[in-house]
Structures are given as C-alpha cells and as structure tokens.
C-alpha cells in the first residue's frame, strides 16, 4: 500500500517537472506508472533469456522486481529534471512571467500559466 502511495506522489512530481520544463505531463506520468509495472517483467524475461537459471530467478525475483522498478522511476525523474528543457535559458531562482505575471519555480523554464519561455531580465551587452 505504501509503495503505491509513494508511486502516486513520485508520478505527480515527475509530471510536474515535465510540465514546467516543456514536456507533456500525461506522457511522463504514463511512462512512469506503466514502466513501474512493466520493466520488472522485462528484466526477468531478459535475465532468463540470457541464461539465469529458474532457481535463481525464483529466489531473487522480488529483489529484482523492486530494484528495476525503482531504477526506472529514478531514471525518468532524472530525465524530467535535467534533460527536458535543456535548450531553454535557465532562471537563477523563482521568476515571474513577463506576460502573465505568474510566479514560477526555479526549475521551470516555461511559465506554468501561459507556457511562455523564461526570458532573462539581464541587459544585453552593447
């Protein structure tokens, strides 16, 4: 039960990162939840295909299921936080959108209200 509640919270966080950094939150949320349940089966399938014995798979299956599921969610969280939106200008802290005046988080590179990219208020060099 705790594991499912934690998955819902983490999925919401990953979707929030994706929305703030220019991704599709429903896609990232779906990838998180679907991958959490499907990736462990793929790991066990490939382990059996590459020669792991049935006895070893039975003994360690719960451990491999959990490790692969957590690794999948961690990789998606890393990608949503650091790889999405890397081509946009980065704010130094919380910032207000010049178009809609919405106060955005420091990790957001797009305004969460109007989707306008962050524009630095620094004066250009002359």
XYZ file of N, CA and C in Angstrom:
378
model
N 0.828 -1.192 0.000
C 0.000 0.000 0.000
C 0.876 1.261 0.000
N 1.872 1.275 0.879
C 2.762 2.433 0.953
C 3.504 2.637 -0.364
N 3.850 1.534 -1.005
C 4.574 1.595 -2.277
C 3.732 2.270 -3.364
N 2.439 1.978 -3.402
C 1.549 2.573 -4.400
C 1.346 4.061 -4.110
N 1.194 4.417 -2.848
C 1.046 5.832 -2.488
C 2.307 6.600 -2.860
N 3.457 6.019 -2.575
C 4.724 6.650 -2.939
C 4.855 6.786 -4.456
N 4.408 5.777 -5.201
C 4.433 5.848 -6.664
C 3.550 6.981 -7.172
N 2.378 7.177 -6.566
C 1.492 8.271 -6.990
C 2.133 9.630 -6.724
N 2.779 9.777 -5.581
C 3.435 11.047 -5.249
C 4.591 11.323 -6.207
N 5.417 10.317 -6.459
C 6.568 10.485 -7.350
C 6.104 10.747 -8.780
N 5.043 10.081 -9.215
C 4.500 10.315 -10.556
C 4.012 11.751 -10.692
N 3.374 12.266 -9.662
C 2.956 13.668 -9.681
C 4.140 14.615 -9.767
N 5.217 14.294 -9.058
C 6.424 15.124 -9.123
C 7.072 15.095 -10.491
N 7.158 13.914 -11.090
C 7.755 13.796 -12.425
C 6.896 14.521 -13.448
N 5.574 14.395 -13.347
C 4.683 15.105 -14.268
C 4.802 16.616 -14.081
N 4.987 17.058 -12.850
C 5.167 18.486 -12.586
C 6.466 19.005 -13.193
N 7.550 18.252 -13.032
C 8.814 18.623 -13.673
C 8.650 18.683 -15.185
N 7.980 17.694 -15.747
C 7.806 17.648 -17.201
C 7.012 18.853 -17.690
N 5.933 19.204 -16.994
C 5.116 20.349 -17.405
C 5.923 21.647 -17.325
N 6.693 21.809 -16.269
C 7.451 23.044 -16.073
C 8.643 23.159 -17.011
N 9.083 22.048 -17.574
C 10.267 22.089 -18.424
C 9.940 21.836 -19.889
N 8.652 21.906 -20.260
C 8.268 21.839 -21.663
C 7.845 20.476 -22.161
N 7.731 19.490 -21.295
C 7.305 18.155 -21.706
C 5.804 17.984 -21.553
N 5.324 16.830 -21.938
C 3.911 16.506 -21.794
C 3.736 15.737 -20.482
N 3.063 16.328 -19.499
C 2.963 15.670 -18.194
C 2.228 14.333 -18.240
N 1.196 14.211 -19.065
C 0.463 12.943 -19.141
C 1.348 11.840 -19.713
N 2.225 12.187 -20.666
C 3.127 11.195 -21.249
C 4.140 10.715 -20.210
N 4.741 11.654 -19.485
C 5.745 11.290 -18.488
C 5.119 10.538 -17.318
N 3.904 10.922 -16.929
C 3.210 10.191 -15.873
C 2.851 8.778 -16.295
N 2.391 8.635 -17.539
C 2.060 7.308 -18.060
C 3.301 6.437 -18.163
N 4.401 7.016 -18.651
C 5.655 6.258 -18.730
C 6.120 5.799 -17.349
N 5.939 6.651 -16.361
C 6.363 6.304 -15.004
C 5.565 5.122 -14.463
N 4.239 5.224 -14.527
C 3.394 4.179 -13.944
C 3.471 2.884 -14.753
N 3.368 2.988 -16.076
C 3.417 1.778 -16.912
C 4.781 1.101 -16.800
N 5.837 1.901 -16.823
C 7.173 1.334 -16.703
C 7.419 0.710 -15.347
N 6.836 1.286 -14.309
C 6.997 0.734 -12.963
C 6.493 -0.708 -12.899
N 5.425 -0.981 -13.638
C 4.865 -2.332 -13.618
C 5.423 -3.232 -14.719
N 5.821 -2.668 -15.859
C 6.269 -3.496 -16.982
C 7.768 -3.781 -16.994
N 8.580 -2.833 -16.587
C 10.035 -3.004 -16.640
C 10.510 -4.208 -15.819
N 9.989 -4.451 -14.615
C 10.448 -5.644 -13.886
C 10.206 -6.953 -14.644
N 9.083 -7.046 -15.347
C 8.823 -8.258 -16.125
C 9.818 -8.393 -17.270
N 10.154 -7.269 -17.884
C 11.143 -7.311 -18.961
C 12.525 -7.690 -18.436
N 12.871 -7.203 -17.263
C 14.170 -7.545 -16.670
C 14.250 -9.042 -16.397
N 13.205 -9.611 -15.822
C 13.202 -11.050 -15.547
C 13.202 -11.841 -16.853
N 12.454 -11.376 -17.850
C 12.426 -12.055 -19.150
C 13.815 -12.092 -19.775
N 14.497 -10.934 -19.796
C 15.832 -10.895 -20.397
C 16.855 -11.651 -19.556
N 16.674 -11.668 -18.244
C 17.575 -12.453 -17.397
C 17.439 -13.937 -17.719
N 16.214 -14.388 -17.909
C 16.002 -15.795 -18.271
C 16.522 -16.080 -19.673
N 16.350 -15.120 -20.570
C 16.800 -15.310 -21.943
C 18.328 -15.381 -22.020
N 19.009 -14.629 -21.163
C 20.470 -14.611 -21.198
C 21.109 -15.624 -20.255
N 20.328 -16.560 -19.748
C 20.925 -17.688 -19.067
C 20.770 -17.775 -17.570
N 19.995 -16.918 -16.939
C 19.787 -17.061 -15.494
C 18.929 -18.300 -15.249
N 19.321 -19.086 -14.310
C 18.596 -20.317 -14.021
C 17.256 -20.043 -13.359
N 16.291 -20.954 -13.514
C 14.969 -20.745 -12.925
C 15.007 -20.662 -11.401
N 15.939 -21.389 -10.793
C 16.036 -21.337 -9.331
C 16.513 -19.957 -8.874
N 17.488 -19.412 -9.569
C 17.993 -18.073 -9.221
C 16.922 -17.015 -9.450
N 16.139 -17.172 -10.505
C 15.076 -16.201 -10.771
C 14.007 -16.242 -9.688
N 13.668 -17.442 -9.227
C 12.649 -17.550 -8.182
C 13.140 -16.971 -6.868
N 14.395 -17.211 -6.527
C 14.921 -16.761 -5.237
C 15.061 -15.248 -5.169
N 15.455 -14.633 -6.257
C 15.739 -13.199 -6.236
C 14.715 -12.359 -6.992
N 13.587 -12.929 -7.354
C 12.659 -12.201 -8.221
C 12.095 -10.948 -7.549
N 11.745 -11.023 -6.272
C 11.199 -9.844 -5.602
C 12.225 -8.720 -5.539
N 13.457 -9.092 -5.268
C 14.518 -8.087 -5.215
C 14.718 -7.435 -6.574
N 14.782 -8.239 -7.642
C 14.978 -7.688 -8.983
C 13.773 -6.881 -9.435
N 12.571 -7.308 -9.077
C 11.375 -6.536 -9.411
C 11.463 -5.149 -8.785
N 11.778 -5.102 -7.504
C 11.811 -3.817 -6.805
C 12.936 -2.923 -7.310
N 14.130 -3.471 -7.459
C 15.279 -2.670 -7.909
C 15.053 -2.121 -9.308
N 14.546 -2.944 -10.218
C 14.341 -2.468 -11.587
C 13.222 -1.435 -11.657
N 12.179 -1.593 -10.858
C 11.091 -0.617 -10.858
C 11.562 0.726 -10.305
N 12.300 0.697 -9.216
C 12.812 1.942 -8.628
C 13.832 2.594 -9.555
N 14.661 1.792 -10.197
C 15.639 2.344 -11.143
C 14.933 3.014 -12.313
N 13.860 2.420 -12.815
C 13.096 3.018 -13.917
C 12.541 4.385 -13.505
N 11.934 4.455 -12.339
C 11.362 5.717 -11.869
C 12.464 6.747 -11.636
N 13.604 6.326 -11.105
C 14.719 7.249 -10.877
C 15.273 7.793 -12.188
N 15.394 6.944 -13.190
C 15.890 7.402 -14.499
C 14.912 8.394 -15.116
N 13.618 8.121 -15.033
C 12.637 9.066 -15.575
C 12.652 10.387 -14.804
N 12.810 10.321 -13.493
C 12.908 11.547 -12.705
C 14.129 12.364 -13.087
N 15.258 11.698 -13.283
C 16.479 12.381 -13.713
C 16.279 13.034 -15.076
N 15.694 12.303 -16.003
C 15.484 12.843 -17.356
C 14.523 14.024 -17.340
N 13.452 13.928 -16.553
C 12.485 15.022 -16.494
C 13.102 16.260 -15.858
N 13.962 16.076 -14.890
C 14.546 17.228 -14.193
C 15.708 17.855 -14.951
N 16.581 17.039 -15.521
C 17.820 17.580 -16.070
C 17.905 17.573 -17.594
N 17.169 16.721 -18.274
C 17.295 16.655 -19.727
C 16.196 17.410 -20.463
N 14.992 17.421 -19.923
C 13.925 18.196 -20.555
C 14.223 19.688 -20.405
N 14.018 20.438 -21.442
C 14.176 21.884 -21.380
C 15.594 22.375 -21.293
N 16.559 21.551 -21.641
C 17.958 21.976 -21.504
C 18.354 23.015 -22.539
N 17.563 23.210 -23.583
C 17.881 24.211 -24.606
C 17.327 25.592 -24.273
N 16.539 25.691 -23.217
C 15.977 26.974 -22.807
C 16.930 27.684 -21.845
N 16.772 29.010 -21.744
C 17.530 29.780 -20.753
C 17.069 29.363 -19.356
N 17.997 29.310 -18.407
C 17.693 28.839 -17.054
C 17.590 30.018 -16.086
N 16.552 30.042 -15.263
C 16.446 31.093 -14.244
C 17.366 30.796 -13.058
N 17.724 31.848 -12.320
C 18.574 31.689 -11.140
C 17.767 31.343 -9.894
N 16.494 31.623 -9.906
C 15.619 31.349 -8.772
C 14.185 31.421 -9.241
N 13.277 31.623 -8.302
C 11.875 31.769 -8.696
C 11.750 33.007 -9.572
N 10.862 32.945 -10.553
C 10.748 34.044 -11.505
C 9.294 34.290 -11.872
N 9.012 35.552 -12.204
C 7.670 35.939 -12.639
C 7.658 36.072 -14.146
N 6.625 35.558 -14.755
C 6.474 35.640 -16.207
C 6.161 37.086 -16.589
N 6.827 37.582 -17.621
C 6.588 38.957 -18.064
C 5.243 39.095 -18.767
N 4.682 37.999 -19.230
C 3.412 38.036 -19.948
C 2.218 37.959 -19.000
N 2.219 36.978 -18.093
C 1.045 36.753 -17.246
C 1.293 37.041 -15.764
N 2.527 37.363 -15.382
C 2.930 37.697 -14.006
C 2.798 36.526 -13.031
N 2.747 35.306 -13.527
C 2.663 34.119 -12.672
C 4.038 33.841 -12.074
N 4.088 33.535 -10.778
C 5.345 33.223 -10.104
C 5.661 31.741 -10.303
N 6.774 31.449 -10.964
C 7.167 30.085 -11.313
C 8.301 29.597 -10.427
N 8.424 28.279 -10.301
C 9.502 27.664 -9.534
C 10.837 27.856 -10.253
N 11.912 27.666 -9.528
C 13.244 27.881 -10.110
C 13.593 26.836 -11.161
N 12.995 25.650 -11.107
C 13.286 24.618 -12.102
C 12.475 24.790 -13.382
N 11.469 25.666 -13.365
C 10.597 25.848 -14.529
C 11.283 26.728 -15.572
N 11.328 26.252 -16.791
C 11.883 27.050 -17.885
C 10.772 27.607 -18.768
N 9.540 27.164 -18.542
C 8.356 27.705 -19.197
C 7.390 28.136 -18.111
N 6.661 29.224 -18.356
C 5.654 29.648 -17.399
C 4.571 28.580 -17.319
N 4.213 28.191 -16.105
C 3.207 27.145 -15.957
C 1.818 27.654 -16.309
N 1.616 28.965 -16.335
C 0.301 29.506 -16.650
C 0.102 29.728 -18.144
N 1.094 30.337 -18.809
C 0.893 30.692 -20.224
C 1.875 30.015 -21.177
N 2.772 29.195 -20.658
C 3.747 28.422 -21.456
C 4.771 29.284 -22.191
N 4.929 30.534 -21.783
C 5.951 31.389 -22.383
C 7.303 31.039 -21.770
N 8.359 30.907 -22.586
C 9.685 30.571 -22.044
C 10.233 31.682 -21.154
N 11.109 31.270 -20.241
C 11.788 32.217 -19.362
C 12.647 33.152 -20.205
N 12.560 34.436 -19.921
C 13.390 35.431 -20.597
C 14.165 36.176 -19.522
N 15.469 36.140 -19.616
C 16.318 36.797 -18.636
C 16.085 38.298 -18.669
N 16.102 38.904 -17.479
C 15.923 40.352 -17.391
C 17.251 41.092 -17.487
N 18.335 40.355 -17.682
C 19.650 40.982 -17.796
C 19.720 41.776 -19.095
N 20.374 42.909 -19.019
C 20.521 43.731 -20.215
C 21.526 43.097 -21.167
N 21.239 43.106 -22.447
C 22.197 42.539 -23.400
C 23.441 43.416 -23.477
N 24.563 42.813 -23.831
C 25.800 43.568 -23.985
C 25.676 44.493 -25.183
N 26.205 45.731 -25.043
C 26.144 46.643 -26.185
C 27.493 46.828 -26.809
